[in-house]
Amino acid sequence: MSMPAAADLPRHQMLIEGKWVDANGGEWFPTDNPFLGKPWAMIARGDNADVDRAIAAAAAAFRGPWRKMSASERGAILRRFGDLVAQNADRLGEIETRDNGKLITEMRGQLRYIPQWFYYFGGLADKIEGRVIPIDKPGVFNFTREEPIGVVAAITPWNSPLMLATWKLAPALAAGNTIVWKPSEFSSASALAFGELFEQAGFPPGVVNIVTGFGSEIGEALVTDPRVAKVAFTGGDATGEQVYGLAARGIKPVTLELGGKSANIVFDDADIPNAIRGVVSGIFAATGQTCIAGSRLLVQRSIHDQVVDGLLALARTAQMGDPLSDATQIGPVTTPGQYRKVLDYIDIARGEGASCVIGGAAATRPECGSGWFVEPTIFTDVKQSMRIAQEEVFGPVLAVIPFEDEEEAIGIANDTQFGLAAGVWTQSIRRALTASERLEAGTVWVNTYRAVSYMSPFGGYKRSGVGRENGMSAIRGYLQEKSVWIDLNGEAPNPFVMR
Ligand code: TXE
């Protein structure tokens, strides 16, 4: 297959101050179609000068038109944006599939759901209220104001590009902040297509700016610029740690969502066919490339073989192939680097003594074409000490660990540095409630897995992150509270003593 010349590929510019612009240095980089294993578009390669321009535009918009608008007007623009996303959902979903190789059924579904975030947070924009505090000092009136923070840097990954950006943009904009958004270098095309809708919705220029390029080249300039007041990041924990450190230099608040090693726990009283479907949805859906992947199956020893056999049967029938086909169930891995990482972890697990009962290699079936496919893989005989039980693989690789009783299950589930999510499969209400209390995870699903909503908080315990996205409280992450004191006494007390 001949490679298209870079010059023939469509080119996508950046969005700064409402204008579509080339990168300052005039450079471009290719973005790949993971199913075809070759570039399909060129993206502007931003440098620090582009970051500077975008921050300047966001800072001016924050002081200017956006700040001056009423909260109701801001909310109306967000809701209009939601309508535009709904009208363009299928087109945007297709761009995502072409760019990151995830199933069209999944990306289209996400895009059709995304408008709800803009409706919900658009509705919340004019319901942000301060408080009057019955202060303990006579003749003094004290109240609070909830104010936006300023310019928010949103740094997003490639696995659910627009969904994870929306989780930041919708509350941040509703709260009255402005944005510089750096999408992943592996999935910028859909961000730029989203960008076209901002102007149509009526956002003033500069309220949302999109700078494309490599995190390693422009990330530091973006996070450390003193005009950026808050950083919202989703990505790997190593990069998250780096971003947290950079933000700390400027004492900036952060929201970090950093992946996990989530446990799906199947007790012997579970509805086993349902549990098996839930475990498969946790690890093979989205090719395991999701922060909430249920990458550890903890299964009660008495039903271990029954559950593993059921998983094998389902994994064997999973249809791999073109992610643009509605019939495909497992698509490619998104990047060559991720593909190598997944295959490396398979080698590591074998080297540590885990037993591979299915998969365990690159997929070379004809329907996989020249894409970066990995066979759905299951390891049994996994020990807690193994890297496959502790580290995030971010691929279709399941580690199965048996347990004897509830106590041991909770102990194993909590014995990782992460704490993003957990699944519990049981018919016992007592078990459901005690497990959901004792599991150290930001989300616990009982008899379901991989459910999210704009209404319910999402985020990590431990190394899985800082702060919460979604739900009403998410907007607090983009506000700061001010206390205002008004003296009504009319006489100045002793200036040398605290009032
Ligand atoms: O993510 P990165 P990568 C995990 C998953 C995966 C691993 C690496 O385990 O294998 O992370 O993936 C930007 N300053 N997750 O390398 O590096 C980068 O450009 C500022 C979990 O793709 O975390 C991109 O926009 N920004 C996850 C964003 O950070 C920087 C989703 C995320 O990229 C930067 C994806 C820097 N120094 C991967 N370096 C999840 N939580 O869902 C990079 N970036």
mmCIF file of C-alpha atoms in Angstrom, residues 36-305:
data_model
loop_
_atom_site.group_PDB
_atom_site.id
_atom_site.type_symbol
_atom_site.label_atom_id
_atom_site.label_comp_id
_atom_site.label_asym_id
_atom_site.label_seq_id
_atom_site.Cartn_x
_atom_site.Cartn_y
_atom_site.Cartn_z
ATOM 1 C CA LEU A 36 -5.187 1.602 8.204
ATOM 2 C CA GLY A 37 -1.936 2.130 10.116
ATOM 3 C CA LYS A 38 -1.142 5.278 8.146
ATOM 4 C CA PRO A 39 -1.616 9.066 8.292
ATOM 5 C CA TRP A 40 -4.923 10.538 7.175
ATOM 6 C CA ALA A 41 -4.590 14.247 8.056
ATOM 7 C CA MET A 42 -2.026 16.882 8.999
ATOM 8 C CA ILE A 43 -2.283 18.947 12.176
ATOM 9 C CA ALA A 44 -0.627 22.305 12.905
ATOM 10 C CA ARG A 45 2.385 21.756 15.182
ATOM 11 C CA GLY A 46 2.112 24.529 17.728
ATOM 12 C CA ASP A 47 5.078 25.937 19.614
ATOM 13 C CA ASN A 48 5.412 28.157 22.672
ATOM 14 C CA ALA A 49 4.576 31.293 20.656
ATOM 15 C CA ASP A 50 1.207 29.736 19.753
ATOM 16 C CA VAL A 51 0.603 28.909 23.406
ATOM 17 C CA ASP A 52 1.418 32.524 24.277
ATOM 18 C CA ARG A 53 -1.041 33.858 21.663
ATOM 19 C CA ALA A 54 -3.798 31.530 22.835
ATOM 20 C CA ILE A 55 -3.344 32.436 26.497
ATOM 21 C CA ALA A 56 -3.337 36.134 25.649
ATOM 22 C CA ALA A 57 -6.623 35.685 23.741
ATOM 23 C CA ALA A 58 -8.189 33.709 26.602
ATOM 24 C CA ALA A 59 -7.047 36.270 29.182
ATOM 25 C CA ALA A 60 -8.497 39.147 27.125
ATOM 26 C CA ALA A 61 -11.804 37.311 26.642
ATOM 27 C CA PHE A 62 -11.954 36.600 30.375
ATOM 28 C CA ARG A 63 -11.570 40.271 31.243
ATOM 29 C CA GLY A 64 -13.768 41.379 28.341
ATOM 30 C CA PRO A 65 -16.909 40.049 26.673
ATOM 31 C CA TRP A 66 -17.277 36.764 28.547
ATOM 32 C CA ARG A 67 -16.971 38.347 31.991
ATOM 33 C CA LYS A 68 -19.407 41.077 31.071
ATOM 34 C CA MET A 69 -22.085 38.686 29.858
ATOM 35 C CA SER A 70 -24.788 37.642 32.298
ATOM 36 C CA ALA A 71 -24.677 34.071 33.551
ATOM 37 C CA SER A 72 -28.007 33.425 31.816
ATOM 38 C CA GLU A 73 -26.560 34.556 28.482
ATOM 39 C CA ARG A 74 -23.517 32.312 29.001
ATOM 40 C CA GLY A 75 -25.800 29.394 29.797
ATOM 41 C CA ALA A 76 -27.851 30.001 26.654
ATOM 42 C CA ILE A 77 -24.673 29.863 24.545
ATOM 43 C CA LEU A 78 -23.664 26.577 26.156
ATOM 44 C CA ARG A 79 -27.080 25.107 25.431
ATOM 45 C CA ARG A 80 -26.911 26.326 21.817
ATOM 46 C CA PHE A 81 -23.525 24.647 21.555
ATOM 47 C CA GLY A 82 -25.129 21.424 22.839
ATOM 48 C CA ASP A 83 -27.724 21.651 20.045
ATOM 49 C CA LEU A 84 -24.960 22.084 17.459
ATOM 50 C CA VAL A 85 -23.079 19.068 18.798
ATOM 51 C CA ALA A 86 -26.308 17.038 18.608
ATOM 52 C CA GLN A 87 -26.797 18.081 14.982
ATOM 53 C CA ASN A 88 -23.201 17.119 14.148
ATOM 54 C CA ALA A 89 -22.859 14.085 16.426
ATOM 55 C CA ASP A 90 -22.542 11.386 13.790
ATOM 56 C CA ARG A 91 -20.030 13.378 11.724
ATOM 57 C CA LEU A 92 -17.905 14.140 14.803
ATOM 58 C CA GLY A 93 -18.088 10.506 15.937
ATOM 59 C CA GLU A 94 -16.817 9.369 12.556
ATOM 60 C CA ILE A 95 -13.857 11.767 12.758
ATOM 61 C CA GLU A 96 -12.989 10.324 16.186
ATOM 62 C CA THR A 97 -13.129 6.757 14.884
ATOM 63 C CA ARG A 98 -10.903 7.619 11.926
ATOM 64 C CA ASP A 99 -8.430 9.325 14.260
ATOM 65 C CA ASN A 100 -8.318 7.006 17.297
ATOM 66 C CA GLY A 101 -9.649 3.723 15.919
ATOM 67 C CA LYS A 102 -12.319 3.296 18.585
ATOM 68 C CA LEU A 103 -15.618 1.781 17.508
ATOM 69 C CA ILE A 104 -18.033 4.007 15.624
ATOM 70 C CA THR A 105 -20.818 2.501 17.748
ATOM 71 C CA GLU A 106 -19.018 3.814 20.852
ATOM 72 C CA MET A 107 -17.888 7.194 19.490
ATOM 73 C CA ARG A 108 -21.256 7.957 17.894
ATOM 74 C CA GLY A 109 -22.917 7.035 21.195
ATOM 75 C CA GLN A 110 -20.575 9.348 23.113
ATOM 76 C CA LEU A 111 -21.163 12.220 20.703
ATOM 77 C CA ARG A 112 -24.943 11.833 20.916
ATOM 78 C CA TYR A 113 -24.631 11.966 24.721
ATOM 79 C CA ILE A 114 -22.187 14.903 24.954
ATOM 80 C CA PRO A 115 -24.882 17.592 24.389
ATOM 81 C CA GLN A 116 -26.367 16.651 27.765
ATOM 82 C CA TRP A 117 -23.263 18.072 29.504
ATOM 83 C CA PHE A 118 -23.741 21.410 27.789
ATOM 84 C CA TYR A 119 -27.459 21.461 28.620
ATOM 85 C CA TYR A 120 -26.846 20.490 32.252
ATOM 86 C CA PHE A 121 -23.960 22.866 32.951
ATOM 87 C CA GLY A 122 -25.553 25.560 30.737
ATOM 88 C CA GLY A 123 -28.572 25.298 33.036
ATOM 89 C CA LEU A 124 -26.352 25.527 36.090
ATOM 90 C CA ALA A 125 -24.560 28.691 34.897
ATOM 91 C CA ASP A 126 -27.120 31.085 36.414
ATOM 92 C CA LYS A 127 -27.749 29.033 39.540
ATOM 93 C CA ILE A 128 -24.370 29.665 41.094
ATOM 94 C CA GLU A 129 -25.167 31.636 44.210
ATOM 95 C CA GLY A 130 -23.226 33.049 47.108
ATOM 96 C CA ARG A 131 -24.392 33.004 50.736
ATOM 97 C CA VAL A 132 -25.234 35.597 53.353
ATOM 98 C CA ILE A 133 -23.497 34.534 56.565
ATOM 99 C CA PRO A 134 -25.093 35.468 59.918
ATOM 100 C CA ILE A 135 -21.724 36.656 61.079
ATOM 101 C CA ASP A 136 -20.871 36.722 64.790
ATOM 102 C CA LYS A 137 -19.823 40.401 64.759
ATOM 103 C CA PRO A 138 -22.535 43.010 65.468
ATOM 104 C CA GLY A 139 -23.167 45.592 62.777
ATOM 105 C CA VAL A 140 -21.269 43.716 60.091
ATOM 106 C CA PHE A 141 -22.725 42.286 56.888
ATOM 107 C CA ASN A 142 -20.852 39.315 55.433
ATOM 108 C CA PHE A 143 -21.607 37.550 52.187
ATOM 109 C CA THR A 144 -19.819 35.332 49.673
ATOM 110 C CA ARG A 145 -19.405 35.510 45.942
ATOM 111 C CA GLU A 146 -18.625 32.559 43.673
ATOM 112 C CA GLU A 147 -16.247 33.811 41.003
ATOM 113 C CA PRO A 148 -14.619 32.194 37.989
ATOM 114 C CA ILE A 149 -10.910 31.472 38.325
ATOM 115 C CA GLY A 150 -9.701 32.821 34.977
ATOM 116 C CA VAL A 151 -7.935 31.067 32.110
ATOM 117 C CA VAL A 152 -8.218 27.283 32.351
ATOM 118 C CA ALA A 153 -5.718 25.040 30.541
ATOM 119 C CA ALA A 154 -7.534 21.861 29.476
ATOM 120 C CA ILE A 155 -5.191 19.038 28.498
ATOM 121 C CA THR A 156 -6.941 15.969 27.114
ATOM 122 C CA PRO A 157 -6.086 12.442 25.938
ATOM 123 C CA TRP A 158 -6.864 10.386 22.832
ATOM 124 C CA ASN A 159 -9.112 7.641 24.139
ATOM 125 C CA SER A 160 -12.445 9.523 24.363
ATOM 126 C CA PRO A 161 -11.259 12.869 23.034
ATOM 127 C CA LEU A 162 -14.418 14.969 22.952
ATOM 128 C CA MET A 163 -16.153 13.325 25.908
ATOM 129 C CA LEU A 164 -13.222 13.937 28.243
ATOM 130 C CA ALA A 165 -12.757 17.482 26.956
ATOM 131 C CA THR A 166 -16.468 18.144 27.499
ATOM 132 C CA TRP A 167 -16.142 17.099 31.146
ATOM 133 C CA LYS A 168 -13.793 20.079 31.562
ATOM 134 C CA LEU A 169 -15.128 22.619 29.086
ATOM 135 C CA ALA A 170 -18.814 22.490 30.071
ATOM 136 C CA PRO A 171 -18.401 23.266 33.813
ATOM 137 C CA ALA A 172 -15.450 25.611 33.263
ATOM 138 C CA LEU A 173 -17.366 27.726 30.733
ATOM 139 C CA ALA A 174 -20.578 27.637 32.747
ATOM 140 C CA ALA A 175 -18.628 29.054 35.682
ATOM 141 C CA GLY A 176 -17.416 31.942 33.501
ATOM 142 C CA ASN A 177 -13.820 30.899 32.789
ATOM 143 C CA THR A 178 -12.087 30.954 29.410
ATOM 144 C CA ILE A 179 -10.138 28.078 27.903
ATOM 145 C CA VAL A 180 -6.916 27.109 26.209
ATOM 146 C CA TRP A 181 -7.429 23.497 25.160
ATOM 147 C CA LYS A 182 -4.578 21.255 24.111
ATOM 148 C CA PRO A 183 -5.969 18.016 22.722
ATOM 149 C CA SER A 184 -3.778 14.919 22.437
ATOM 150 C CA GLU A 185 -1.407 14.904 19.485
ATOM 151 C CA PHE A 186 -3.046 11.564 18.546
ATOM 152 C CA SER A 187 -6.611 12.883 18.354
ATOM 153 C CA SER A 188 -6.676 16.578 17.493
ATOM 154 C CA ALA A 189 -8.911 16.384 14.418
ATOM 155 C CA SER A 190 -12.200 15.996 16.282
ATOM 156 C CA ALA A 191 -11.249 18.810 18.681
ATOM 157 C CA LEU A 192 -10.787 21.140 15.724
ATOM 158 C CA ALA A 193 -14.109 20.050 14.184
ATOM 159 C CA PHE A 194 -15.731 20.757 17.581
ATOM 160 C CA GLY A 195 -13.979 24.131 17.467
ATOM 161 C CA GLU A 196 -15.921 25.145 14.349
ATOM 162 C CA LEU A 197 -19.125 24.999 16.398
ATOM 163 C CA PHE A 198 -17.986 27.450 19.099
ATOM 164 C CA GLU A 199 -18.344 30.481 16.858
ATOM 165 C CA GLN A 200 -21.693 29.259 15.485
ATOM 166 C CA ALA A 201 -22.989 28.904 19.042
ATOM 167 C CA GLY A 202 -22.066 32.518 19.805
ATOM 168 C CA PHE A 203 -19.000 32.185 22.051
ATOM 169 C CA PRO A 204 -17.060 35.457 21.745
ATOM 170 C CA PRO A 205 -13.618 35.050 20.114
ATOM 171 C CA GLY A 206 -10.947 33.901 22.556
ATOM 172 C CA VAL A 207 -13.314 32.213 25.015
ATOM 173 C CA VAL A 208 -12.222 28.805 23.710
ATOM 174 C CA ASN A 209 -8.839 28.475 22.009
ATOM 175 C CA ILE A 210 -7.400 25.219 20.696
ATOM 176 C CA VAL A 211 -3.641 24.819 20.436
ATOM 177 C CA THR A 212 -2.487 21.596 18.788
ATOM 178 C CA GLY A 213 0.937 20.032 19.141
ATOM 179 C CA PHE A 214 2.984 17.745 21.342
ATOM 180 C CA GLY A 215 2.641 17.714 25.104
ATOM 181 C CA SER A 216 6.386 17.275 25.445
ATOM 182 C CA GLU A 217 6.959 20.468 23.413
ATOM 183 C CA ILE A 218 4.255 22.876 24.557
ATOM 184 C CA GLY A 219 2.824 21.347 27.735
ATOM 185 C CA GLU A 220 5.227 23.068 30.111
ATOM 186 C CA ALA A 221 4.712 26.534 28.581
ATOM 187 C CA LEU A 222 0.955 26.097 28.863
ATOM 188 C CA VAL A 223 0.872 24.843 32.441
ATOM 189 C CA THR A 224 3.450 27.242 33.877
ATOM 190 C CA ASP A 225 2.295 30.479 32.219
ATOM 191 C CA PRO A 226 1.270 32.819 35.050
ATOM 192 C CA ARG A 227 -1.845 33.906 33.138
ATOM 193 C CA VAL A 228 -3.193 30.336 33.355
ATOM 194 C CA ALA A 229 -5.096 30.082 36.627
ATOM 195 C CA LYS A 230 -6.168 26.425 36.674
ATOM 196 C CA VAL A 231 -5.139 23.190 34.980
ATOM 197 C CA ALA A 232 -7.569 20.385 34.134
ATOM 198 C CA PHE A 233 -5.849 17.260 32.876
ATOM 199 C CA THR A 234 -6.792 13.724 31.871
ATOM 200 C CA GLY A 235 -4.055 11.296 30.901
ATOM 201 C CA GLY A 236 -1.508 8.833 32.193
ATOM 202 C CA ASP A 237 -0.379 8.984 35.829
ATOM 203 C CA ALA A 238 3.259 9.667 34.943
ATOM 204 C CA THR A 239 2.334 12.700 32.834
ATOM 205 C CA GLY A 240 -0.217 13.704 35.462
ATOM 206 C CA GLU A 241 2.502 13.717 38.106
ATOM 207 C CA GLN A 242 4.633 15.919 35.867
ATOM 208 C CA VAL A 243 1.741 18.320 35.178
ATOM 209 C CA TYR A 244 0.931 18.492 38.925
ATOM 210 C CA GLY A 245 4.557 19.422 39.604
ATOM 211 C CA LEU A 246 4.540 22.120 36.934
ATOM 212 C CA ALA A 247 1.251 23.557 38.247
ATOM 213 C CA ALA A 248 2.672 23.559 41.777
ATOM 214 C CA ARG A 249 5.343 26.028 40.677
ATOM 215 C CA GLY A 250 2.573 28.594 40.206
ATOM 216 C CA ILE A 251 0.467 27.326 43.157
ATOM 217 C CA LYS A 252 -2.337 26.547 40.690
ATOM 218 C CA PRO A 253 -5.353 24.408 41.428
ATOM 219 C CA VAL A 254 -5.647 21.246 39.341
ATOM 220 C CA THR A 255 -8.184 18.640 38.402
ATOM 221 C CA LEU A 256 -6.397 15.418 37.460
ATOM 222 C CA GLU A 257 -7.987 12.242 36.095
ATOM 223 C CA LEU A 258 -5.276 9.628 35.803
ATOM 224 C CA GLY A 259 -6.395 6.131 34.981
ATOM 225 C CA GLY A 260 -6.401 3.051 37.133
ATOM 226 C CA LYS A 261 -6.188 -0.665 37.717
ATOM 227 C CA SER A 262 -9.832 -1.213 38.518
ATOM 228 C CA ALA A 263 -11.118 -4.488 39.974
ATOM 229 C CA ASN A 264 -14.257 -6.258 38.829
ATOM 230 C CA ILE A 265 -15.184 -8.501 41.776
ATOM 231 C CA VAL A 266 -17.420 -11.498 41.100
ATOM 232 C CA PHE A 267 -18.855 -13.224 44.186
ATOM 233 C CA ASP A 268 -20.255 -16.766 44.105
ATOM 234 C CA ASP A 269 -23.809 -15.479 44.606
ATOM 235 C CA ALA A 270 -23.696 -13.326 41.452
ATOM 236 C CA ASP A 271 -25.851 -13.722 38.371
ATOM 237 C CA ILE A 272 -22.938 -15.309 36.506
ATOM 238 C CA PRO A 273 -23.968 -14.699 32.858
ATOM 239 C CA ASN A 274 -24.527 -11.012 33.676
ATOM 240 C CA ALA A 275 -21.222 -10.809 35.514
ATOM 241 C CA ILE A 276 -19.398 -12.326 32.540
ATOM 242 C CA ARG A 277 -20.906 -9.744 30.201
ATOM 243 C CA GLY A 278 -19.954 -7.006 32.654
ATOM 244 C CA VAL A 279 -16.363 -8.217 32.900
ATOM 245 C CA VAL A 280 -16.077 -8.313 29.103
ATOM 246 C CA SER A 281 -17.517 -4.798 28.811
ATOM 247 C CA GLY A 282 -14.954 -3.664 31.369
ATOM 248 C CA ILE A 283 -11.902 -4.912 29.520
ATOM 249 C CA PHE A 284 -12.537 -5.701 25.857
ATOM 250 C CA ALA A 285 -14.915 -2.845 25.060
ATOM 251 C CA ALA A 286 -12.943 0.114 23.714
ATOM 252 C CA THR A 287 -10.029 -2.338 23.295
ATOM 253 C CA GLY A 288 -9.326 -1.804 26.997
ATOM 254 C CA GLN A 289 -8.293 1.777 26.268
ATOM 255 C CA THR A 290 -10.335 3.415 28.951
ATOM 256 C CA CYS A 291 -9.337 4.810 32.297
ATOM 257 C CA ILE A 292 -12.106 2.780 33.958
ATOM 258 C CA ALA A 293 -11.076 -0.517 32.347
ATOM 259 C CA GLY A 294 -11.832 -3.379 34.719
ATOM 260 C CA SER A 295 -8.387 -4.791 34.078
ATOM 261 C CA ARG A 296 -8.389 -7.051 37.157
ATOM 262 C CA LEU A 297 -11.018 -9.738 37.577
ATOM 263 C CA LEU A 298 -11.226 -10.876 41.186
ATOM 264 C CA VAL A 299 -13.318 -14.032 41.215
ATOM 265 C CA GLN A 300 -14.369 -16.234 44.116
ATOM 266 C CA ARG A 301 -12.405 -19.488 43.860
ATOM 267 C CA SER A 302 -15.498 -21.742 43.840
ATOM 268 C CA ILE A 303 -16.719 -20.200 40.535
ATOM 269 C CA HIS A 304 -13.311 -19.380 39.029
ATOM 270 C CA ASP A 305 -13.366 -22.005 36.256
#
